[in-house]
Amino acid sequence: MQSTSTDQFLSEPTVLRATRRHWVAVLVVVLLCTAVALAATLLQRPAYEAQVGMTLPRPVNLGEQGADPYLDDQVVLLRSPEVAARAAEIAAGSAGAGRLAVADFIGDRSALTINPPQGSSSGAIGAYTISIVFTWDDPRVAQDAANAVAMAFEEIRTASIGEQSDAAATALQRAADALPPGEQRDLLLSRRAQALVAQQVDLTARPTVARAVLPETPTNRDWRVGAAVGLLIGLILGPSLAYAWVSLRGGFDDPAEPAAYYGVPLLGQIAVHIRGRSANGVAQVEQDLRAVAAAIERSRAANGAGRVVVLVEPRRSRAAEVVAGVATALADGGTRVLAVGADPAGADPFEQLLPDPDGRPGLQEVLAGAAPLAHCVRTGPSGRTPSVVGPGRPQPHRQVGADYGRSVRRILAECAARYDVVLVAAPPLLTDADAMVLLEVADAIVLVVGRNEPERDHRSVLQRLELIPTMLLGYVFVVRDRVGQYVRSRAVTSVQNGGGRLDAASLPAPRPPAPARQSPAAAPKPAAPAPVEPEPPTEGLPVDAADDPDAVRADPAATGPVPAPASSPGSQRPSPRPYSGS
């Protein structure tokens, strides 16, 4: 097999690649996040905001202190416990806000927000405006509480101005009384009089307050905001999950991707989408298997491959079901086909295809010498049913290594001499060492590829296939596994057509070897047609095919000429093939 760069086709996953491959899952995640955020927005506890705007007048005796420190003092006063306690008392008198406590106006769970002036200069609009916002689930309570804070602030501010002015006037009076009559004492008394006048002016200049109105719409139930937040979360979460999945699992999602990776064509895909009854899915599988069988035959003829074709996959034991399905499709077309199961640890779809109440042995018994090959072949009652050899039961003394390879080569050579096509279901390539031996002794390989199989598995498969010279014809892409259901349906049909009877085990007569070329001078005279003599029988095979009533005889008019051996000059093989008589 030609070497192919894995990095060219299975590169490191990217977010864009993961999103493109799993766009349906990403779309589902985005829609789900949007729906959840929208539902959370509409079902959450409503929050009504009542806002009071307050503009503070500039004090008369501000002097060189400036407006900024004064405004800071007023914000601190608004957030003071005195204002909170007074606001709770005022709110308790209203009908709706009577359940409010001091903790609702100050502290960690406070519903009150004080926003300082926004302007940066004294001439800007809002330079002296303080915003009071109270948030509650009842709009009437929010309105009353916000207005209560404004009223409490006015009362505490007035009392604070009076206390500060009285304290200043008292201090000036004491200082003046301590001095003898004169200019200094007159100056202190003059300042005391100014402080009292400024006190009255400041008390007269009250803050301008815009009372809170009753809020009508909750601020946290805007469906557009909720949908936008959910969409943003989905656009982040969806591709991230797809990238994580591709990084962990990887694999092929498009049936055409393995063609570029392995450098071989797609022989067919089993892509079933059940709609309605399951019988529709079985019919679709039958059409897919017929297309796969025809593609294998065309590829085998075009590449000059022999009759033994091994189907293998990385880890799963799905190749046996594909072999049973393809063998059934080939048998429907009149091809003499033998399906061989070589994975004793996997499922036995051949038992479903041709039920065997007698419990006949399988390939493992033949390899161990416990049974001849002829006793293991099961043939259905219909001529359109493939012959099968099950995997059998694991033997205590099984062959391994070179001995296993020689035995498998001999058994498959016997089968290839008597059937048009021999399909072998190999064990998983990455979990069973016997799979490599089967691939080495086969004439051709067909890879079974599943959807979203891990990339690391296909890297290992490609590395192992590069070590053997056997031809890789192509691959079968299985999107949804319904082959077993189709095999079971065909098994019921076969048994019913035959009345529940299975024929005796036998092998067809071996194909005659290709005649040797002779010169015209040495060519013998034509003689009368005579029956074709079979090849010398091997152990466990019938001595004469004519004695076997179930043996299939080749009809030159129906089947055409016998194919030339693989070693003939007309066959182009990339490497020596083990079956010279195929």
CSV table of C-alpha atoms in Angstrom, one decimal, residues 100-508:
chain,number,residue,atom,x,y,z
A,100,LEU,CA,-39.3,47.6,54.9
A,101,ALA,CA,-36.6,47.6,57.5
A,102,VAL,CA,-33.4,49.6,58.1
A,103,ALA,CA,-31.4,46.8,56.5
A,104,ASP,CA,-33.2,47.5,53.2
A,105,PHE,CA,-31.7,51.0,53.1
A,106,ILE,CA,-28.1,50.3,54.3
A,107,GLY,CA,-25.8,47.3,54.3
A,108,ASP,CA,-25.0,44.4,52.0
A,109,ARG,CA,-28.6,43.5,51.2
A,110,SER,CA,-29.6,47.1,50.7
A,111,ALA,CA,-32.0,47.9,47.9
A,112,LEU,CA,-30.9,51.6,47.9
A,113,THR,CA,-28.3,52.9,45.4
A,114,ILE,CA,-26.9,56.5,45.7
A,115,ASN,CA,-25.3,57.8,42.5
A,116,PRO,CA,-23.0,60.8,43.0
A,117,PRO,CA,-23.1,63.8,40.6
A,118,GLN,CA,-22.0,62.8,37.1
A,119,GLY,CA,-20.5,66.2,36.0
A,120,SER,CA,-16.8,66.8,36.3
A,121,SER,CA,-17.0,70.6,36.4
A,122,SER,CA,-19.2,73.1,38.2
A,123,GLY,CA,-20.7,74.4,35.0
A,124,ALA,CA,-21.7,71.1,33.6
A,125,ILE,CA,-25.3,69.8,33.8
A,126,GLY,CA,-25.7,67.4,36.7
A,127,ALA,CA,-22.7,68.7,38.5
A,128,TYR,CA,-24.7,69.0,41.7
A,129,THR,CA,-27.4,66.4,41.1
A,130,ILE,CA,-27.5,63.2,43.2
A,131,SER,CA,-29.6,60.2,42.0
A,132,ILE,CA,-31.4,58.1,44.6
A,133,VAL,CA,-32.5,54.6,43.2
A,134,PHE,CA,-34.6,52.1,45.2
A,135,THR,CA,-35.2,48.6,43.7
A,136,TRP,CA,-38.0,46.4,44.8
A,137,ASP,CA,-40.3,43.7,43.4
A,138,ASP,CA,-43.4,45.9,44.1
A,139,PRO,CA,-43.5,49.2,42.1
A,140,ARG,CA,-45.5,51.0,44.8
A,141,VAL,CA,-43.0,50.0,47.6
A,142,ALA,CA,-40.1,51.1,45.4
A,143,GLN,CA,-41.7,54.6,44.8
A,144,ASP,CA,-42.6,55.1,48.5
A,145,ALA,CA,-39.1,54.0,49.7
A,146,ALA,CA,-37.3,56.3,47.2
A,147,ASN,CA,-39.4,59.3,48.3
A,148,ALA,CA,-38.9,58.4,51.9
A,149,VAL,CA,-35.1,58.5,51.5
A,150,ALA,CA,-35.3,62.0,50.0
A,151,MET,CA,-37.5,63.3,52.8
A,152,ALA,CA,-35.3,61.7,55.4
A,153,PHE,CA,-32.2,63.4,53.8
A,154,GLU,CA,-33.9,66.8,53.9
A,155,GLU,CA,-34.7,66.5,57.6
A,156,ILE,CA,-31.2,65.2,58.5
A,157,ARG,CA,-29.5,67.9,56.3
A,158,THR,CA,-31.6,70.7,57.9
A,159,ALA,CA,-30.7,69.5,61.4
A,160,SER,CA,-27.0,69.2,60.4
A,161,ILE,CA,-26.9,72.7,59.0
A,162,GLY,CA,-28.5,74.1,62.3
A,163,GLU,CA,-26.1,72.2,64.5
A,164,GLN,CA,-23.0,73.2,62.5
A,165,SER,CA,-24.1,76.9,62.5
A,166,ASP,CA,-25.0,77.0,66.2
A,167,ALA,CA,-21.7,75.4,67.1
A,168,ALA,CA,-19.8,78.0,65.0
A,169,ALA,CA,-21.8,80.9,66.6
A,170,THR,CA,-21.3,79.6,70.1
A,171,ALA,CA,-17.6,79.2,69.5
A,172,LEU,CA,-17.3,82.8,68.2
A,173,GLN,CA,-19.3,84.1,71.1
A,174,ARG,CA,-17.1,82.5,73.6
A,175,ALA,CA,-14.0,83.8,71.9
A,176,ALA,CA,-15.4,87.4,71.9
A,177,ASP,CA,-16.4,87.2,75.5
A,178,ALA,CA,-12.9,86.2,76.4
A,179,LEU,CA,-11.5,89.4,74.8
A,180,PRO,CA,-11.6,92.9,76.2
A,181,PRO,CA,-13.5,95.5,74.2
A,182,GLY,CA,-11.8,96.5,71.1
A,183,GLU,CA,-11.4,95.7,67.4
A,184,GLN,CA,-10.7,92.0,67.7
A,185,ARG,CA,-13.8,91.4,69.9
A,186,ASP,CA,-15.9,93.4,67.4
A,187,LEU,CA,-14.6,91.3,64.5
A,188,LEU,CA,-15.5,88.0,66.2
A,189,LEU,CA,-19.0,89.3,67.0
A,190,SER,CA,-19.3,90.4,63.3
A,191,ARG,CA,-18.4,86.9,62.1
A,192,ARG,CA,-20.9,85.4,64.5
A,193,ALA,CA,-23.6,87.5,63.1
A,194,GLN,CA,-22.6,86.5,59.5
A,195,ALA,CA,-22.7,82.8,60.5
A,196,LEU,CA,-26.2,83.2,61.9
A,197,VAL,CA,-27.3,85.0,58.7
A,198,ALA,CA,-25.7,82.2,56.5
A,199,GLN,CA,-27.5,79.6,58.6
A,200,GLN,CA,-30.8,81.2,57.9
A,201,VAL,CA,-30.0,81.5,54.2
A,202,ASP,CA,-28.9,77.8,54.0
A,203,LEU,CA,-32.0,76.7,55.8
A,204,THR,CA,-34.2,78.6,53.4
A,205,ALA,CA,-32.4,77.3,50.3
A,206,ARG,CA,-33.8,73.7,50.3
A,207,PRO,CA,-32.7,71.1,47.8
A,208,THR,CA,-34.6,70.7,44.5
A,209,VAL,CA,-36.1,67.3,44.5
A,210,ALA,CA,-37.8,65.4,41.6
A,211,ARG,CA,-40.0,62.9,43.3
A,212,ALA,CA,-40.1,59.3,42.2
A,213,VAL,CA,-43.0,58.2,39.9
A,214,LEU,CA,-44.6,54.8,39.9
A,215,PRO,CA,-42.5,52.5,37.7
A,216,GLU,CA,-44.5,50.5,35.2
A,217,THR,CA,-42.0,48.1,33.6
A,218,PRO,CA,-39.5,45.9,35.5
A,219,THR,CA,-35.9,46.6,34.5
A,220,ASN,CA,-34.8,42.9,34.5
A,221,ARG,CA,-37.5,41.5,32.2
A,222,ASP,CA,-36.4,42.8,28.8
A,223,TRP,CA,-36.6,39.7,26.5
A,224,ARG,CA,-34.2,41.3,24.0
A,225,VAL,CA,-31.5,41.6,26.6
A,226,GLY,CA,-32.1,38.0,27.7
A,227,ALA,CA,-32.0,36.7,24.2
A,228,ALA,CA,-28.8,38.6,23.4
A,229,VAL,CA,-27.1,37.2,26.5
A,230,GLY,CA,-28.2,33.6,25.8
A,231,LEU,CA,-27.1,33.9,22.1
A,232,LEU,CA,-23.7,35.2,23.2
A,233,ILE,CA,-23.3,32.4,25.7
A,234,GLY,CA,-24.4,29.8,23.1
A,235,LEU,CA,-22.0,31.1,20.5
A,236,ILE,CA,-19.2,30.7,23.0
A,237,LEU,CA,-20.3,27.4,24.6
A,238,GLY,CA,-21.4,25.6,21.4
A,239,PRO,CA,-18.1,25.8,19.4
A,240,SER,CA,-16.1,25.2,22.6
A,241,LEU,CA,-18.0,21.9,23.2
A,242,ALA,CA,-17.6,20.9,19.6
A,243,TYR,CA,-13.9,21.6,19.7
A,244,ALA,CA,-13.5,19.6,22.9
A,245,TRP,CA,-15.4,16.7,21.3
A,246,VAL,CA,-13.3,16.7,18.2
A,247,SER,CA,-10.2,16.9,20.3
A,248,LEU,CA,-11.1,13.9,22.3
A,249,ARG,CA,-12.9,11.8,19.6
A,250,GLY,CA,-12.1,13.2,16.2
A,251,GLY,CA,-12.7,10.9,13.3
A,252,PHE,CA,-14.5,11.3,9.9
A,253,ASP,CA,-17.8,13.0,9.6
A,254,ASP,CA,-18.1,13.2,5.8
A,255,PRO,CA,-18.0,9.9,3.8
A,256,ALA,CA,-15.6,11.5,1.3
A,257,GLU,CA,-12.9,12.3,4.0
A,258,PRO,CA,-11.3,8.8,4.3
A,259,ALA,CA,-10.7,8.8,0.5
A,260,ALA,CA,-8.2,11.5,0.8
A,261,TYR,CA,-6.7,10.1,4.0
A,262,TYR,CA,-6.2,6.5,2.8
A,263,GLY,CA,-5.8,7.3,-0.9
A,264,VAL,CA,-8.5,4.8,-2.0
A,265,PRO,CA,-12.0,5.3,-3.3
A,266,LEU,CA,-15.3,5.1,-1.4
A,267,LEU,CA,-17.0,1.8,-2.3
A,268,GLY,CA,-20.3,2.7,-0.8
A,269,GLN,CA,-21.9,4.0,2.3
A,270,ILE,CA,-24.6,2.6,4.6
A,271,ALA,CA,-26.4,5.8,5.6
A,272,VAL,CA,-29.9,5.0,6.9
A,273,HIS,CA,-32.3,7.6,8.1
A,274,ILE,CA,-35.4,5.8,9.5
A,275,ARG,CA,-38.7,7.6,8.9
A,276,GLY,CA,-41.8,5.7,9.7
A,277,ARG,CA,-41.6,1.9,9.9
A,278,SER,CA,-38.4,0.0,10.3
A,279,ALA,CA,-39.1,-1.9,7.1
A,280,ASN,CA,-38.1,1.3,5.2
A,281,GLY,CA,-34.7,1.3,6.8
A,282,VAL,CA,-34.2,-2.4,6.0
A,283,ALA,CA,-35.0,-1.7,2.3
A,284,GLN,CA,-32.5,1.2,2.3
A,285,VAL,CA,-29.8,-1.0,3.8
A,286,GLU,CA,-30.5,-3.6,1.1
A,287,GLN,CA,-30.0,-1.0,-1.6
A,288,ASP,CA,-26.8,0.2,0.0
A,289,LEU,CA,-25.4,-3.3,0.4
A,290,ARG,CA,-26.1,-4.1,-3.3
A,291,ALA,CA,-24.2,-0.9,-4.3
A,292,VAL,CA,-21.3,-1.9,-2.0
A,293,ALA,CA,-21.2,-5.4,-3.5
A,294,ALA,CA,-21.2,-4.1,-7.0
A,295,ALA,CA,-18.5,-1.6,-6.2
A,296,ILE,CA,-16.3,-4.3,-4.6
A,297,GLU,CA,-16.6,-6.5,-7.7
A,298,ARG,CA,-15.8,-3.7,-10.1
A,299,SER,CA,-12.8,-2.7,-8.0
A,300,ARG,CA,-11.6,-6.2,-7.8
A,301,ALA,CA,-11.9,-6.7,-11.5
A,302,ALA,CA,-10.2,-3.4,-12.3
A,303,ASN,CA,-7.2,-4.0,-10.0
A,304,GLY,CA,-6.8,-7.7,-10.9
A,305,ALA,CA,-7.3,-8.8,-7.3
A,306,GLY,CA,-8.0,-12.4,-6.4
A,307,ARG,CA,-11.1,-13.9,-4.9
A,308,VAL,CA,-10.3,-13.6,-1.2
A,309,VAL,CA,-11.4,-10.2,0.2
A,310,VAL,CA,-10.9,-9.4,3.9
A,311,LEU,CA,-13.1,-6.7,5.5
A,312,VAL,CA,-11.6,-5.2,8.6
A,313,GLU,CA,-12.2,-2.1,10.9
A,314,PRO,CA,-10.2,-0.5,13.6
A,315,ARG,CA,-11.9,-1.5,16.9
A,316,ARG,CA,-15.5,-2.4,16.6
A,317,SER,CA,-16.8,-5.9,15.5
A,318,ARG,CA,-19.1,-4.6,12.8
A,319,ALA,CA,-17.2,-6.1,9.8
A,320,ALA,CA,-18.9,-9.5,10.2
A,321,GLU,CA,-22.4,-7.9,9.7
A,322,VAL,CA,-21.1,-6.0,6.7
A,323,VAL,CA,-19.7,-9.3,5.3
A,324,ALA,CA,-23.0,-11.1,5.8
A,325,GLY,CA,-24.9,-8.3,4.1
A,326,VAL,CA,-22.5,-8.0,1.1
A,327,ALA,CA,-22.4,-11.7,0.7
A,328,THR,CA,-26.2,-11.8,0.6
A,329,ALA,CA,-26.3,-9.1,-2.0
A,330,LEU,CA,-23.7,-10.9,-4.1
A,331,ALA,CA,-25.6,-14.2,-3.8
A,332,ASP,CA,-28.8,-12.4,-5.0
A,333,GLY,CA,-26.9,-11.7,-8.2
A,334,GLY,CA,-26.0,-15.3,-8.8
A,335,THR,CA,-22.4,-15.2,-7.5
A,336,ARG,CA,-21.1,-18.2,-5.7
A,337,VAL,CA,-20.0,-16.5,-2.5
A,338,LEU,CA,-18.6,-17.8,0.8
A,339,ALA,CA,-18.7,-15.7,3.9
A,340,VAL,CA,-16.1,-16.6,6.6
A,341,GLY,CA,-16.1,-15.3,10.1
A,342,ALA,CA,-12.7,-15.0,11.7
A,343,ASP,CA,-13.5,-13.2,14.9
A,344,PRO,CA,-14.5,-15.7,17.6
A,345,ALA,CA,-14.8,-12.9,20.2
A,346,GLY,CA,-17.4,-10.9,18.2
A,347,ALA,CA,-21.0,-11.4,17.3
A,348,ASP,CA,-21.9,-14.1,14.8
A,349,PRO,CA,-24.2,-12.6,12.2
A,350,PHE,CA,-23.8,-15.8,10.1
A,351,GLU,CA,-25.8,-17.6,12.8
A,352,GLN,CA,-28.6,-15.1,12.2
A,353,LEU,CA,-28.3,-15.4,8.5
A,354,LEU,CA,-28.3,-19.2,8.5
A,355,PRO,CA,-29.5,-20.6,11.8
A,356,ASP,CA,-27.8,-23.9,12.7
A,357,PRO,CA,-29.7,-26.0,15.2
A,358,ASP,CA,-27.0,-28.7,15.0
A,359,GLY,CA,-24.3,-26.4,16.3
A,360,ARG,CA,-21.7,-27.0,13.5
A,361,PRO,CA,-18.1,-26.1,14.1
A,362,GLY,CA,-16.5,-23.0,12.6
A,363,LEU,CA,-13.2,-21.7,11.4
A,364,GLN,CA,-11.5,-22.0,14.8
A,365,GLU,CA,-12.2,-25.8,14.8
A,366,VAL,CA,-10.8,-26.1,11.3
A,367,LEU,CA,-7.6,-24.3,12.3
A,368,ALA,CA,-7.2,-26.5,15.3
A,369,GLY,CA,-7.7,-29.7,13.2
A,370,ALA,CA,-10.9,-30.6,15.2
A,371,ALA,CA,-13.2,-30.6,12.1
A,372,PRO,CA,-12.8,-30.7,8.3
A,373,LEU,CA,-13.8,-27.6,6.3
A,374,ALA,CA,-16.7,-29.4,4.6
A,375,HIS,CA,-18.4,-30.0,7.9
A,376,CYS,CA,-18.3,-26.3,8.7
A,377,VAL,CA,-19.9,-24.9,5.6
A,378,ARG,CA,-23.6,-24.1,5.9
A,379,THR,CA,-25.6,-23.7,2.7
A,380,GLY,CA,-29.1,-22.3,2.6
A,381,PRO,CA,-32.1,-23.8,1.0
A,382,SER,CA,-32.2,-21.2,-1.8
A,383,GLY,CA,-29.7,-20.8,-4.6
A,384,ARG,CA,-29.7,-17.1,-3.8
A,385,THR,CA,-28.3,-17.6,-0.3
A,386,PRO,CA,-24.6,-17.4,0.4
A,387,SER,CA,-22.6,-20.2,2.0
A,388,VAL,CA,-21.1,-19.3,5.4
A,389,VAL,CA,-18.5,-20.6,7.8
A,390,GLY,CA,-18.9,-19.2,11.2
A,391,PRO,CA,-16.1,-18.2,13.5
A,392,GLY,CA,-16.6,-21.1,15.8
A,393,ARG,CA,-15.5,-21.4,19.4
A,394,PRO,CA,-12.1,-20.5,20.8
A,395,GLN,CA,-9.9,-23.6,21.1
A,396,PRO,CA,-7.6,-24.3,24.0
A,397,HIS,CA,-4.6,-25.0,21.8
A,398,ARG,CA,-4.9,-22.4,19.0
A,399,GLN,CA,-2.3,-21.6,16.4
A,400,VAL,CA,-0.4,-18.3,16.4
A,401,GLY,CA,2.2,-16.5,14.3
A,402,ALA,CA,3.5,-18.3,11.2
A,403,ASP,CA,1.5,-21.5,12.0
A,404,TYR,CA,-1.7,-19.6,12.0
A,405,GLY,CA,-0.7,-17.8,8.7
A,406,ARG,CA,0.0,-21.1,6.9
A,407,SER,CA,-3.2,-22.7,8.1
A,408,VAL,CA,-5.3,-19.7,7.1
A,409,ARG,CA,-3.6,-19.6,3.7
A,410,ARG,CA,-4.3,-23.3,3.1
A,411,ILE,CA,-8.0,-23.0,4.1
A,412,LEU,CA,-8.6,-19.9,2.1
A,413,ALA,CA,-6.9,-21.4,-0.9
A,414,GLU,CA,-9.4,-24.3,-0.7
A,415,CYS,CA,-12.3,-21.9,-0.5
A,416,ALA,CA,-11.0,-19.7,-3.3
A,417,ALA,CA,-10.7,-22.8,-5.6
A,418,ARG,CA,-14.5,-23.5,-5.2
A,419,TYR,CA,-16.2,-20.1,-4.9
A,420,ASP,CA,-16.3,-17.0,-7.1
A,421,VAL,CA,-15.7,-14.7,-4.1
A,422,VAL,CA,-14.6,-15.4,-0.5
A,423,LEU,CA,-15.4,-12.6,2.0
A,424,VAL,CA,-13.6,-12.8,5.3
A,425,ALA,CA,-14.7,-10.8,8.4
A,426,ALA,CA,-11.4,-10.1,10.2
A,427,PRO,CA,-11.1,-9.3,13.9
A,428,PRO,CA,-10.6,-5.6,14.8
A,429,LEU,CA,-7.2,-4.6,13.5
A,430,LEU,CA,-6.1,-2.7,16.5
A,431,THR,CA,-7.2,-5.2,19.2
A,432,ASP,CA,-6.4,-8.6,17.6
A,433,ALA,CA,-3.0,-9.7,16.2
A,434,ASP,CA,-4.7,-12.3,13.9
A,435,ALA,CA,-6.1,-9.5,11.8
A,436,MET,CA,-2.7,-8.6,10.4
A,437,VAL,CA,-2.1,-12.2,9.5
A,438,LEU,CA,-5.4,-12.4,7.6
A,439,LEU,CA,-4.6,-9.2,5.8
A,440,GLU,CA,-1.2,-10.5,4.7
A,441,VAL,CA,-2.6,-13.7,3.2
A,442,ALA,CA,-5.6,-12.1,1.5
A,443,ASP,CA,-5.9,-10.9,-2.1
A,444,ALA,CA,-7.5,-7.6,-1.3
A,445,ILE,CA,-8.7,-5.5,1.7
A,446,VAL,CA,-11.8,-3.5,2.2
A,447,LEU,CA,-11.9,-1.2,5.2
A,448,VAL,CA,-15.0,-0.6,7.2
A,449,VAL,CA,-15.1,3.0,8.5
A,450,GLY,CA,-17.5,4.3,11.1
A,451,ARG,CA,-18.6,7.8,11.7
A,452,ASN,CA,-16.7,9.9,14.2
A,453,GLU,CA,-14.3,7.1,15.1
A,454,PRO,CA,-11.2,8.5,16.9
A,455,GLU,CA,-8.5,9.9,14.7
A,456,ARG,CA,-5.7,8.1,16.6
A,457,ASP,CA,-7.3,4.8,15.6
A,458,HIS,CA,-7.1,5.6,11.9
A,459,ARG,CA,-3.5,6.8,12.2
A,460,SER,CA,-2.7,3.4,13.7
A,461,VAL,CA,-4.6,1.6,11.0
A,462,LEU,CA,-2.8,3.5,8.2
A,463,GLN,CA,0.6,2.7,9.8
A,464,ARG,CA,-0.2,-1.0,9.9
A,465,LEU,CA,-1.6,-1.1,6.4
A,466,GLU,CA,1.7,0.4,5.1
A,467,LEU,CA,3.5,-2.6,6.5
A,468,ILE,CA,1.8,-5.2,4.3
A,469,PRO,CA,1.7,-5.5,0.5
A,470,THR,CA,-1.9,-6.5,0.2
A,471,MET,CA,-4.0,-4.3,-2.0
A,472,LEU,CA,-6.5,-1.9,-0.3
A,473,LEU,CA,-9.5,-1.8,-2.7
A,474,GLY,CA,-11.4,0.9,-0.8
A,475,TYR,CA,-13.6,1.5,2.2
A,476,VAL,CA,-17.2,1.2,3.2
A,477,PHE,CA,-18.6,4.1,5.3
A,478,VAL,CA,-21.2,3.2,7.9
A,479,VAL,CA,-23.2,6.2,9.1
A,480,ARG,CA,-25.9,4.3,10.9
A,481,ASP,CA,-25.7,0.6,11.7
A,482,ARG,CA,-28.7,-1.3,10.4
A,483,VAL,CA,-26.9,-4.1,8.7
A,484,GLY,CA,-27.7,-6.6,11.5
A,485,GLN,CA,-31.4,-5.8,11.2
A,486,TYR,CA,-31.2,-6.5,7.5
A,487,VAL,CA,-29.3,-9.8,8.0
A,488,ARG,CA,-31.9,-11.0,10.5
A,489,SER,CA,-34.7,-10.2,8.0
A,490,ARG,CA,-33.0,-12.2,5.3
A,491,ALA,CA,-32.5,-15.1,7.7
A,492,VAL,CA,-36.2,-15.4,8.3
A,493,THR,CA,-36.9,-15.2,4.6
A,494,SER,CA,-34.4,-17.9,3.8
A,495,VAL,CA,-35.7,-20.4,6.4
A,496,GLN,CA,-39.3,-19.8,5.4
A,497,ASN,CA,-38.5,-20.4,1.8
A,498,GLY,CA,-36.8,-23.6,2.6
A,499,GLY,CA,-39.5,-24.8,5.0
A,500,GLY,CA,-37.1,-24.5,7.9
A,501,ARG,CA,-34.7,-27.1,6.3
A,502,LEU,CA,-30.9,-26.6,5.9
A,503,ASP,CA,-29.0,-28.6,3.3
A,504,ALA,CA,-26.2,-30.9,4.3
A,505,ALA,CA,-22.7,-29.3,4.5
A,506,SER,CA,-20.8,-29.6,1.3
A,507,LEU,CA,-18.4,-27.6,-0.8
A,508,PRO,CA,-18.9,-26.9,-4.5
